[in-house]
């Protein structure tokens, strides 16, 4: 496999979502739910999640699937979530009045999300196939 621009391989695609209005810690909880799953299973997990940010993650995942289908001509059935990570973006700072004329800070964080999909068998499927061949 040759590496293309930005360090992704020919059978990989990625999608970004920047400036999501949620903290990176809350976003990371949703990222952990879908990491390593096949795309069809990840979409189901995100659709039925009760977390508010799961809609944004689902939108980014579907964007990555569309990138794979249209830009790289990869089969959607063989895609799985290779990498998914989030990071801090800017933080809006606001002030709320406090007692005795003082001020209390309010921090409103934003996050960035990156999803990398890869075509092939998911890692858990590879391990299961390896165990079957040894038996």
Short mmCIF file of N, CA and C in Angstrom, two decimals, residues 22-77:
data_model
loop_
_atom_site.label_atom_id
_atom_site.label_comp_id
_atom_site.label_asym_id
_atom_site.label_seq_id
_atom_site.Cartn_x
_atom_site.Cartn_y
_atom_site.Cartn_z
N UNK A 22 -19.52 21.59 21.56
CA UNK A 22 -19.54 20.66 22.68
C UNK A 22 -18.10 20.49 23.16
N UNK A 23 -17.91 20.10 24.40
CA UNK A 23 -16.56 19.91 24.90
C UNK A 23 -15.96 18.64 24.30
N UNK A 24 -14.65 18.61 24.22
CA UNK A 24 -13.98 17.46 23.61
C UNK A 24 -14.14 16.21 24.47
N UNK A 25 -14.34 16.36 25.76
CA UNK A 25 -14.53 15.19 26.63
C UNK A 25 -15.86 14.50 26.33
N UNK A 26 -16.92 15.28 26.14
CA UNK A 26 -18.22 14.70 25.81
C UNK A 26 -18.21 14.08 24.42
N UNK A 27 -17.51 14.72 23.49
CA UNK A 27 -17.42 14.20 22.13
C UNK A 27 -16.62 12.90 22.10
N UNK A 28 -15.61 12.80 22.94
CA UNK A 28 -14.77 11.61 22.97
C UNK A 28 -15.55 10.38 23.46
N UNK A 29 -16.55 10.58 24.30
CA UNK A 29 -17.39 9.46 24.75
C UNK A 29 -18.12 8.83 23.57
N UNK A 30 -18.61 9.66 22.65
CA UNK A 30 -19.32 9.15 21.48
C UNK A 30 -18.32 8.54 20.49
N UNK A 31 -17.14 9.12 20.37
CA UNK A 31 -16.12 8.56 19.47
C UNK A 31 -15.72 7.16 19.91
N UNK A 32 -15.63 6.93 21.21
CA UNK A 32 -15.25 5.61 21.72
C UNK A 32 -16.28 4.55 21.39
N UNK A 33 -17.56 4.94 21.23
CA UNK A 33 -18.61 3.97 20.95
C UNK A 33 -18.48 3.38 19.55
N UNK A 34 -17.96 4.14 18.58
CA UNK A 34 -17.95 3.69 17.19
C UNK A 34 -16.57 3.32 16.67
N UNK A 35 -15.54 3.51 17.46
CA UNK A 35 -14.17 3.23 17.00
C UNK A 35 -14.01 1.75 16.69
N UNK A 36 -13.55 1.43 15.46
CA UNK A 36 -13.30 0.06 15.05
C UNK A 36 -14.49 -0.70 14.51
N UNK A 37 -15.68 -0.09 14.49
CA UNK A 37 -16.88 -0.78 14.03
C UNK A 37 -17.03 -0.68 12.51
N UNK A 38 -17.70 -1.65 11.89
CA UNK A 38 -18.09 -1.47 10.48
C UNK A 38 -19.06 -0.30 10.36
N UNK A 39 -19.10 0.31 9.19
CA UNK A 39 -19.88 1.54 9.01
C UNK A 39 -21.37 1.33 9.30
N UNK A 40 -21.92 0.21 8.83
CA UNK A 40 -23.36 -0.03 9.04
C UNK A 40 -23.68 -0.12 10.53
N UNK A 41 -22.83 -0.79 11.28
CA UNK A 41 -23.05 -0.92 12.73
C UNK A 41 -22.84 0.44 13.42
N UNK A 42 -21.85 1.21 12.99
CA UNK A 42 -21.58 2.51 13.59
C UNK A 42 -22.75 3.47 13.37
N UNK A 43 -23.37 3.42 12.18
CA UNK A 43 -24.52 4.28 11.90
C UNK A 43 -25.68 3.91 12.83
N UNK A 44 -25.91 2.62 13.04
CA UNK A 44 -26.98 2.19 13.94
C UNK A 44 -26.72 2.64 15.37
N UNK A 45 -25.48 2.51 15.82
CA UNK A 45 -25.13 2.92 17.19
C UNK A 45 -25.37 4.42 17.37
N UNK A 46 -24.99 5.22 16.38
CA UNK A 46 -25.14 6.67 16.49
C UNK A 46 -26.60 7.10 16.39
N UNK A 47 -27.39 6.41 15.56
CA UNK A 47 -28.80 6.78 15.43
C UNK A 47 -29.57 6.58 16.72
N UNK A 48 -29.21 5.54 17.47
CA UNK A 48 -29.96 5.22 18.68
C UNK A 48 -29.27 5.69 19.96
N UNK A 49 -28.22 6.47 19.82
CA UNK A 49 -27.54 7.02 20.99
C UNK A 49 -28.34 8.18 21.56
N UNK A 50 -28.31 8.33 22.88
CA UNK A 50 -29.04 9.42 23.51
C UNK A 50 -28.19 10.67 23.69
N UNK A 51 -26.94 10.60 23.31
CA UNK A 51 -26.06 11.77 23.42
C UNK A 51 -26.42 12.80 22.36
N UNK A 52 -26.41 14.06 22.75
CA UNK A 52 -26.79 15.13 21.82
C UNK A 52 -25.81 15.25 20.66
N UNK A 53 -24.55 15.03 20.91
CA UNK A 53 -23.53 15.23 19.89
C UNK A 53 -23.47 14.07 18.89
N UNK A 54 -24.19 13.00 19.14
CA UNK A 54 -24.13 11.85 18.23
C UNK A 54 -24.66 12.20 16.84
N UNK A 55 -25.54 13.18 16.74
CA UNK A 55 -26.03 13.63 15.43
C UNK A 55 -24.93 14.24 14.60
N UNK A 56 -24.05 15.02 15.23
CA UNK A 56 -22.92 15.62 14.52
C UNK A 56 -21.91 14.56 14.08
N UNK A 57 -21.69 13.57 14.94
CA UNK A 57 -20.76 12.49 14.59
C UNK A 57 -21.34 11.67 13.44
N UNK A 58 -22.64 11.43 13.46
CA UNK A 58 -23.30 10.69 12.39
C UNK A 58 -23.19 11.44 11.06
N UNK A 59 -23.38 12.74 11.11
CA UNK A 59 -23.28 13.56 9.91
C UNK A 59 -21.87 13.49 9.32
N UNK A 60 -20.86 13.52 10.16
CA UNK A 60 -19.48 13.44 9.71
C UNK A 60 -19.16 12.05 9.16
N UNK A 61 -19.69 11.01 9.81
CA UNK A 61 -19.48 9.64 9.34
C UNK A 61 -20.10 9.43 7.96
N UNK A 62 -21.31 9.94 7.76
CA UNK A 62 -21.95 9.81 6.46
C UNK A 62 -21.21 10.62 5.39
N UNK A 63 -20.60 11.73 5.78
CA UNK A 63 -19.79 12.50 4.85
C UNK A 63 -18.55 11.70 4.43
N UNK A 64 -17.95 11.00 5.38
CA UNK A 64 -16.78 10.18 5.05
C UNK A 64 -17.18 9.01 4.14
N UNK A 65 -18.36 8.44 4.36
CA UNK A 65 -18.85 7.36 3.50
C UNK A 65 -19.07 7.88 2.08
N UNK A 66 -19.65 9.07 1.96
CA UNK A 66 -19.87 9.68 0.65
C UNK A 66 -18.53 9.97 -0.04
N UNK A 67 -17.53 10.41 0.73
CA UNK A 67 -16.20 10.64 0.15
C UNK A 67 -15.62 9.33 -0.40
N UNK A 68 -15.80 8.25 0.34
CA UNK A 68 -15.28 6.96 -0.09
C UNK A 68 -15.96 6.48 -1.35
N UNK A 69 -17.27 6.67 -1.40
CA UNK A 69 -18.06 6.17 -2.53
C UNK A 69 -17.79 6.97 -3.80
N UNK A 70 -17.77 8.29 -3.69
CA UNK A 70 -17.70 9.13 -4.88
C UNK A 70 -16.28 9.50 -5.29
N UNK A 71 -15.41 9.73 -4.32
CA UNK A 71 -14.06 10.19 -4.66
C UNK A 71 -13.08 9.05 -4.91
N UNK A 72 -13.21 7.96 -4.14
CA UNK A 72 -12.24 6.86 -4.24
C UNK A 72 -12.84 5.58 -4.81
N UNK A 73 -14.14 5.56 -5.09
CA UNK A 73 -14.83 4.39 -5.64
C UNK A 73 -14.64 3.14 -4.78
N UNK A 74 -14.75 3.30 -3.45
CA UNK A 74 -14.64 2.18 -2.53
C UNK A 74 -16.02 1.62 -2.24
N UNK A 75 -16.08 0.33 -1.97
CA UNK A 75 -17.35 -0.31 -1.64
C UNK A 75 -17.77 0.07 -0.22
N UNK A 76 -19.01 0.49 -0.07
CA UNK A 76 -19.51 0.93 1.24
C UNK A 76 -19.63 -0.25 2.20
N UNK A 77 -19.87 -1.45 1.67
CA UNK A 77 -20.07 -2.62 2.51
C UNK A 77 -18.81 -3.04 3.25
#
